Amino acid sequence: MPYLLRAAAPTDAPAVTELLNDIDRIEVGRPETDLHTVESDLGHPGTDLERDSWLAFDGARLVAYALVWDDSKGERINADHYVLPDHQQAGVLLLEAIETRALEKARANGASTAVLHLHLNSAPTTDLTLIRARGWSVVRRYHVLERALRGSEDLPPEPPADVRVRACADEADRKQTHALYQATFAEHFDFQPREYEQWLYDIHADRLDWSLVWLVSTEDLGDVGFLIARDDREAMGWIRSLGVVREARGRGLGGLLLRQAFAAFAARGRDTVGLGVDTENTTGAPELYARNGMSVHYAVDTWEIVLS
């Protein structure tokens, strides 16, 4: 029986979430996808669900899902792709669809080629022989790290006398966090610059508890770093982003922000905190996280294909 393919709609978010959690159970041992995350993905600005999303059904069962979006307005296009292990042909159909659509989007941006990126668990439900046969290859690896929290031990740190840590309190602080984000992540792999309003959407600001966003400043340099954490994931507390400007690195400010987040989550009764890190990060982030008790939960690979 052939697969039924159709575009996704916002009302499909619960079914997609269920599919992704089925895949999570296989890949990482527990469900870690939240409904609001899928709803946000399906509502991504500039995404035309009729042309940029696909669902594959085996009878009434959803077995594969894919989405394409464009943040670069150039050749770099992003995609999601998920398939259950016993339905690889559906996965191939969706790979064909996202490749075709990615090239269309890149050409509409004036680019002659599309550089398409896709993130997959390092041991995914997708058959990697099929994706390699289409010309995809791994260009980066990320680790999702986690750390157990202990309310009696993870207490708010005491900053040095010349350092101040403050919660993001108003619009001016939010704009400062955005500016620091752009400055500290500009050197990172696959960084895409974001204007303020677009960045607010990227971090799901409508759901963000801004008391879990901190800025750190020093007497000599002013505001030099930030940490964005969020408490809307069911599986664990999550540190979305941490950055310190180059001039202020090596002064323990990243660790200070980390411990601030650990204490805040522990005070809320969370027992685990997690984050993602590029294994080739050159700012010392992997070592910082290891020093602060974080260990690998699972690995994610960035796959790339260049289309023309």
Coordinates of C-alpha atoms in Angstrom, one line a residue:
M1 CA 0.0 0.0 0.0
P2 CA 1.5 3.4 -1.0
Y3 CA 2.1 6.1 1.5
L4 CA -0.3 9.0 1.7
L5 CA 1.6 12.3 1.6
R6 CA 0.1 15.7 2.4
A7 CA 1.2 19.1 3.8
A8 CA 1.0 19.7 7.6
A9 CA -1.4 22.1 9.2
P10 CA -1.2 23.7 12.6
T11 CA -3.9 21.2 13.8
D12 CA -1.4 18.4 13.1
A13 CA 0.9 19.5 15.9
P14 CA -0.3 16.9 18.5
A15 CA 0.2 14.1 16.0
V16 CA 3.6 15.3 15.0
T17 CA 4.6 15.6 18.6
E18 CA 3.5 12.0 19.2
L19 CA 5.6 10.8 16.3
L20 CA 8.7 12.7 17.4
N21 CA 8.3 11.3 20.9
D22 CA 8.0 7.8 19.5
I23 CA 11.3 8.5 17.8
D24 CA 12.8 10.1 21.0
R25 CA 12.0 6.8 22.8
I26 CA 14.0 4.9 20.3
E27 CA 16.9 7.3 19.9
V28 CA 17.4 8.7 23.5
G29 CA 15.3 6.4 25.6
R30 CA 12.6 8.8 26.7
P31 CA 10.2 11.4 25.2
E32 CA 11.7 14.8 25.0
T33 CA 9.6 16.7 22.5
D34 CA 7.0 19.2 23.7
L35 CA 3.8 20.2 21.9
H36 CA 4.6 23.9 22.1
T37 CA 7.9 23.3 20.3
V38 CA 6.2 21.7 17.3
E39 CA 3.5 24.4 17.3
S40 CA 6.3 27.0 17.0
D41 CA 8.0 25.1 14.2
L42 CA 4.8 24.9 12.2
G43 CA 4.3 28.6 12.8
H44 CA 7.8 29.6 11.7
P45 CA 7.6 33.1 10.0
G46 CA 7.9 32.8 6.3
T47 CA 7.1 29.1 6.2
D48 CA 4.3 28.2 3.8
L49 CA 3.1 24.9 5.2
E50 CA 1.4 24.0 1.9
R51 CA 4.8 24.0 0.2
D52 CA 7.3 23.6 3.0
S53 CA 5.9 20.7 5.1
W54 CA 5.1 17.1 4.5
L55 CA 3.4 14.3 6.4
A56 CA 3.6 10.6 5.4
F57 CA 0.8 8.2 6.5
D58 CA 0.7 4.5 6.4
G59 CA -3.1 4.1 6.5
A60 CA -4.1 6.3 9.4
R61 CA -0.7 6.2 11.1
L62 CA 1.7 9.1 10.8
V63 CA 5.1 7.6 10.0
A64 CA 7.3 10.5 8.7
Y65 CA 7.4 14.3 8.9
A66 CA 9.5 16.9 7.3
L67 CA 9.8 20.7 7.3
V68 CA 11.9 23.3 5.4
W69 CA 12.6 26.8 6.4
D70 CA 14.8 29.7 5.3
D71 CA 16.5 32.1 7.8
S72 CA 19.5 33.1 5.6
K73 CA 17.6 34.7 2.7
G74 CA 20.5 33.2 0.6
E75 CA 21.7 29.7 -0.2
R76 CA 21.5 28.3 3.4
I77 CA 18.3 26.4 4.0
N78 CA 17.3 24.3 7.0
A79 CA 15.2 21.2 7.3
D80 CA 13.7 18.8 9.8
H81 CA 13.2 15.1 8.8
Y82 CA 11.9 12.3 11.0
V83 CA 10.8 8.8 10.0
L84 CA 9.9 5.6 11.9
P85 CA 12.4 2.7 11.4
D86 CA 10.1 0.5 9.4
H87 CA 9.1 3.2 7.0
Q88 CA 12.3 4.2 5.3
Q89 CA 10.7 4.6 1.9
A90 CA 8.4 7.3 3.3
G91 CA 11.6 8.9 4.6
V92 CA 13.1 8.8 1.1
L93 CA 10.0 10.5 -0.4
L94 CA 10.3 13.3 2.1
L95 CA 14.0 13.7 1.5
E96 CA 13.3 14.1 -2.2
A97 CA 10.6 16.7 -1.3
I98 CA 12.8 18.8 1.0
E99 CA 15.7 18.8 -1.4
T100 CA 13.5 20.0 -4.3
R101 CA 11.9 22.7 -2.2
A102 CA 15.2 23.8 -0.7
L103 CA 16.6 24.5 -4.1
E104 CA 13.5 26.4 -5.1
K105 CA 13.8 28.6 -2.0
A106 CA 17.5 29.3 -2.5
R107 CA 16.9 30.2 -6.2
A108 CA 14.1 32.5 -5.1
N109 CA 16.7 34.2 -2.9
G110 CA 18.9 34.7 -5.9
A111 CA 21.4 31.9 -5.1
S112 CA 22.4 29.4 -7.7
T113 CA 22.9 26.6 -5.2
A114 CA 21.2 25.5 -2.0
V115 CA 23.3 24.4 1.0
L116 CA 20.8 22.3 3.0
H117 CA 21.3 21.4 6.6
L118 CA 19.6 18.7 8.6
H119 CA 20.1 17.7 12.3
L120 CA 19.9 14.0 13.1
N121 CA 20.6 12.0 16.2
S122 CA 24.0 10.2 15.8
A123 CA 22.1 6.9 15.9
P124 CA 18.9 7.9 14.2
T125 CA 15.8 6.1 13.1
T126 CA 16.7 7.3 9.6
D127 CA 18.6 4.7 7.5
L128 CA 21.9 6.5 7.0
T129 CA 22.8 4.4 4.0
L130 CA 19.9 6.0 2.2
I131 CA 20.8 9.5 3.1
R132 CA 24.4 9.0 2.2
A133 CA 23.4 7.6 -1.1
R134 CA 21.7 10.9 -1.9
G135 CA 25.0 12.8 -1.4
W136 CA 24.5 14.0 2.2
S137 CA 27.5 14.1 4.6
V138 CA 28.1 15.0 8.2
V139 CA 29.8 18.4 8.7
R140 CA 29.4 19.0 12.5
R141 CA 28.6 17.1 15.7
Y142 CA 26.8 18.6 18.7
H143 CA 26.4 17.1 22.2
V144 CA 23.3 17.4 24.3
L145 CA 24.7 17.6 27.8
E146 CA 22.8 17.1 31.1
R147 CA 23.5 17.5 34.8
A148 CA 21.7 16.3 37.9
L149 CA 20.6 19.1 40.2
R150 CA 20.7 19.0 44.0
G151 CA 18.6 21.7 45.8
S152 CA 20.8 21.5 48.9
E153 CA 24.0 22.0 47.0
D154 CA 23.2 24.1 43.9
L155 CA 22.9 27.5 45.6
P156 CA 23.2 30.9 44.0
P157 CA 26.9 31.8 43.6
E158 CA 28.5 34.9 45.1
P159 CA 29.9 37.1 42.3
P160 CA 33.3 38.7 42.8
A161 CA 33.2 42.3 44.1
D162 CA 33.7 43.8 40.6
V163 CA 31.1 41.6 38.9
R164 CA 27.3 41.9 38.8
V165 CA 24.7 39.4 37.7
R166 CA 21.2 40.7 37.1
A167 CA 18.0 39.2 35.7
C168 CA 16.7 40.6 32.4
A169 CA 14.2 43.1 33.8
D170 CA 12.9 45.3 30.9
E171 CA 13.0 45.9 27.2
A172 CA 16.4 47.6 27.4
D173 CA 17.9 44.4 29.0
R174 CA 16.2 42.3 26.3
K175 CA 17.8 44.4 23.6
Q176 CA 21.2 44.2 25.3
T177 CA 20.8 40.4 25.5
H178 CA 20.1 40.3 21.8
A179 CA 23.2 42.5 21.1
L180 CA 25.4 40.3 23.2
Y181 CA 24.0 37.2 21.5
Q182 CA 24.8 38.5 18.1
A183 CA 28.3 39.5 19.2
T184 CA 29.2 36.3 21.0
F185 CA 27.8 33.8 18.5
A186 CA 29.0 35.5 15.3
E187 CA 32.1 33.3 15.3
H188 CA 30.1 30.1 15.8
F189 CA 29.5 27.5 13.1
D190 CA 26.4 28.2 10.9
F191 CA 25.6 31.4 12.7
Q192 CA 22.8 33.4 11.0
P193 CA 22.5 37.1 12.1
R194 CA 19.1 38.1 13.4
E195 CA 17.3 41.4 13.8
Y196 CA 15.8 41.9 17.2
E197 CA 12.2 40.9 16.3
Q198 CA 13.3 37.8 14.4
W199 CA 15.5 36.8 17.3
L200 CA 12.6 37.1 19.7
Y201 CA 10.7 34.6 17.6
D202 CA 13.8 32.3 17.4
I203 CA 14.0 32.1 21.2
H204 CA 10.2 31.7 21.6
A205 CA 10.1 35.0 23.6
D206 CA 6.3 34.7 24.0
R207 CA 6.8 31.7 26.2
L208 CA 10.1 32.8 27.8
D209 CA 10.3 33.5 31.6
W210 CA 12.6 36.5 31.5
S211 CA 13.6 36.0 35.1
L212 CA 15.6 33.0 33.8
V213 CA 17.6 35.3 31.5
W214 CA 20.7 36.9 33.1
L215 CA 23.2 39.5 32.1
V216 CA 26.7 39.7 33.6
S217 CA 28.7 42.9 33.8
T218 CA 32.1 44.0 35.1
E219 CA 33.2 47.3 36.4
D220 CA 35.8 47.8 33.7
L221 CA 33.9 46.5 30.6
G222 CA 30.1 46.8 31.5
D223 CA 27.8 44.2 30.1
V224 CA 29.9 41.3 28.8
G225 CA 27.8 38.2 28.8
F226 CA 24.4 36.6 29.1
L227 CA 22.6 33.3 29.7
I228 CA 19.1 32.3 28.4
A229 CA 17.4 29.5 30.3
R230 CA 13.9 28.2 29.9
D231 CA 11.6 26.1 32.1
D232 CA 9.0 25.0 29.6
R233 CA 10.5 21.6 28.7
E234 CA 8.9 18.7 30.4
A235 CA 12.0 16.5 30.4
M236 CA 14.4 19.0 32.0
G237 CA 15.3 22.6 32.6
W238 CA 17.1 23.9 29.6
I239 CA 19.9 26.4 29.0
R240 CA 19.4 27.7 25.5
S241 CA 22.3 30.0 25.1
L242 CA 25.4 31.2 27.0
G243 CA 27.8 33.8 25.7
V244 CA 30.7 36.0 27.0
V245 CA 32.5 38.5 24.8
R246 CA 36.0 37.7 23.8
E247 CA 37.5 40.5 25.9
A248 CA 36.0 39.1 29.1
R249 CA 36.7 35.4 28.7
G250 CA 38.9 33.6 31.2
R251 CA 37.5 35.4 34.2
G252 CA 35.1 32.7 35.3
L253 CA 32.0 34.6 34.1
G254 CA 30.6 31.7 32.1
G255 CA 30.8 29.4 35.1
L256 CA 29.2 32.0 37.2
L257 CA 26.2 32.3 34.9
L258 CA 25.9 28.5 34.7
R259 CA 25.8 28.1 38.5
Q260 CA 23.2 30.9 38.6
A261 CA 21.0 28.8 36.3
F262 CA 21.7 25.6 38.2
A263 CA 20.6 27.3 41.4
A264 CA 17.4 28.8 39.9
F265 CA 16.3 25.4 38.4
A266 CA 17.1 23.6 41.6
A267 CA 15.0 26.1 43.6
R268 CA 12.1 25.4 41.3
G269 CA 12.4 21.7 42.1
R270 CA 14.0 20.6 38.8
D271 CA 16.2 17.5 39.1
T272 CA 18.0 17.8 35.7
V273 CA 19.3 20.6 33.5
G274 CA 20.5 20.3 29.9
L275 CA 22.0 22.2 27.0
G276 CA 23.5 21.7 23.6
V277 CA 27.1 22.4 22.5
D278 CA 29.1 22.3 19.3
T279 CA 31.9 19.7 19.9
E280 CA 34.3 21.9 17.8
N281 CA 33.5 25.1 19.7
T282 CA 36.7 27.0 20.0
T283 CA 35.7 29.3 22.9
G284 CA 36.2 26.6 25.6
A285 CA 32.5 25.9 26.1
P286 CA 32.8 22.1 26.2
E287 CA 35.5 22.3 28.8
L288 CA 33.5 24.8 30.8
Y289 CA 30.5 22.5 30.9
A290 CA 32.5 19.5 31.9
R291 CA 34.1 21.4 34.7
N292 CA 30.7 22.3 36.0
G293 CA 29.5 18.6 36.1
M294 CA 27.7 18.3 32.7
S295 CA 28.0 15.0 30.8
V296 CA 26.9 13.7 27.4
H297 CA 23.2 12.7 27.1
Y298 CA 23.4 12.0 23.4
A299 CA 25.0 13.4 20.1
V300 CA 23.4 15.1 17.2
D301 CA 25.0 15.4 13.7
T302 CA 24.6 18.2 11.2
W303 CA 24.1 16.7 7.8
E304 CA 24.7 18.8 4.6
I305 CA 24.0 18.5 1.0
V306 CA 24.8 21.1 -1.7
L307 CA 22.1 21.2 -4.4
S308 CA 22.3 22.9 -7.8

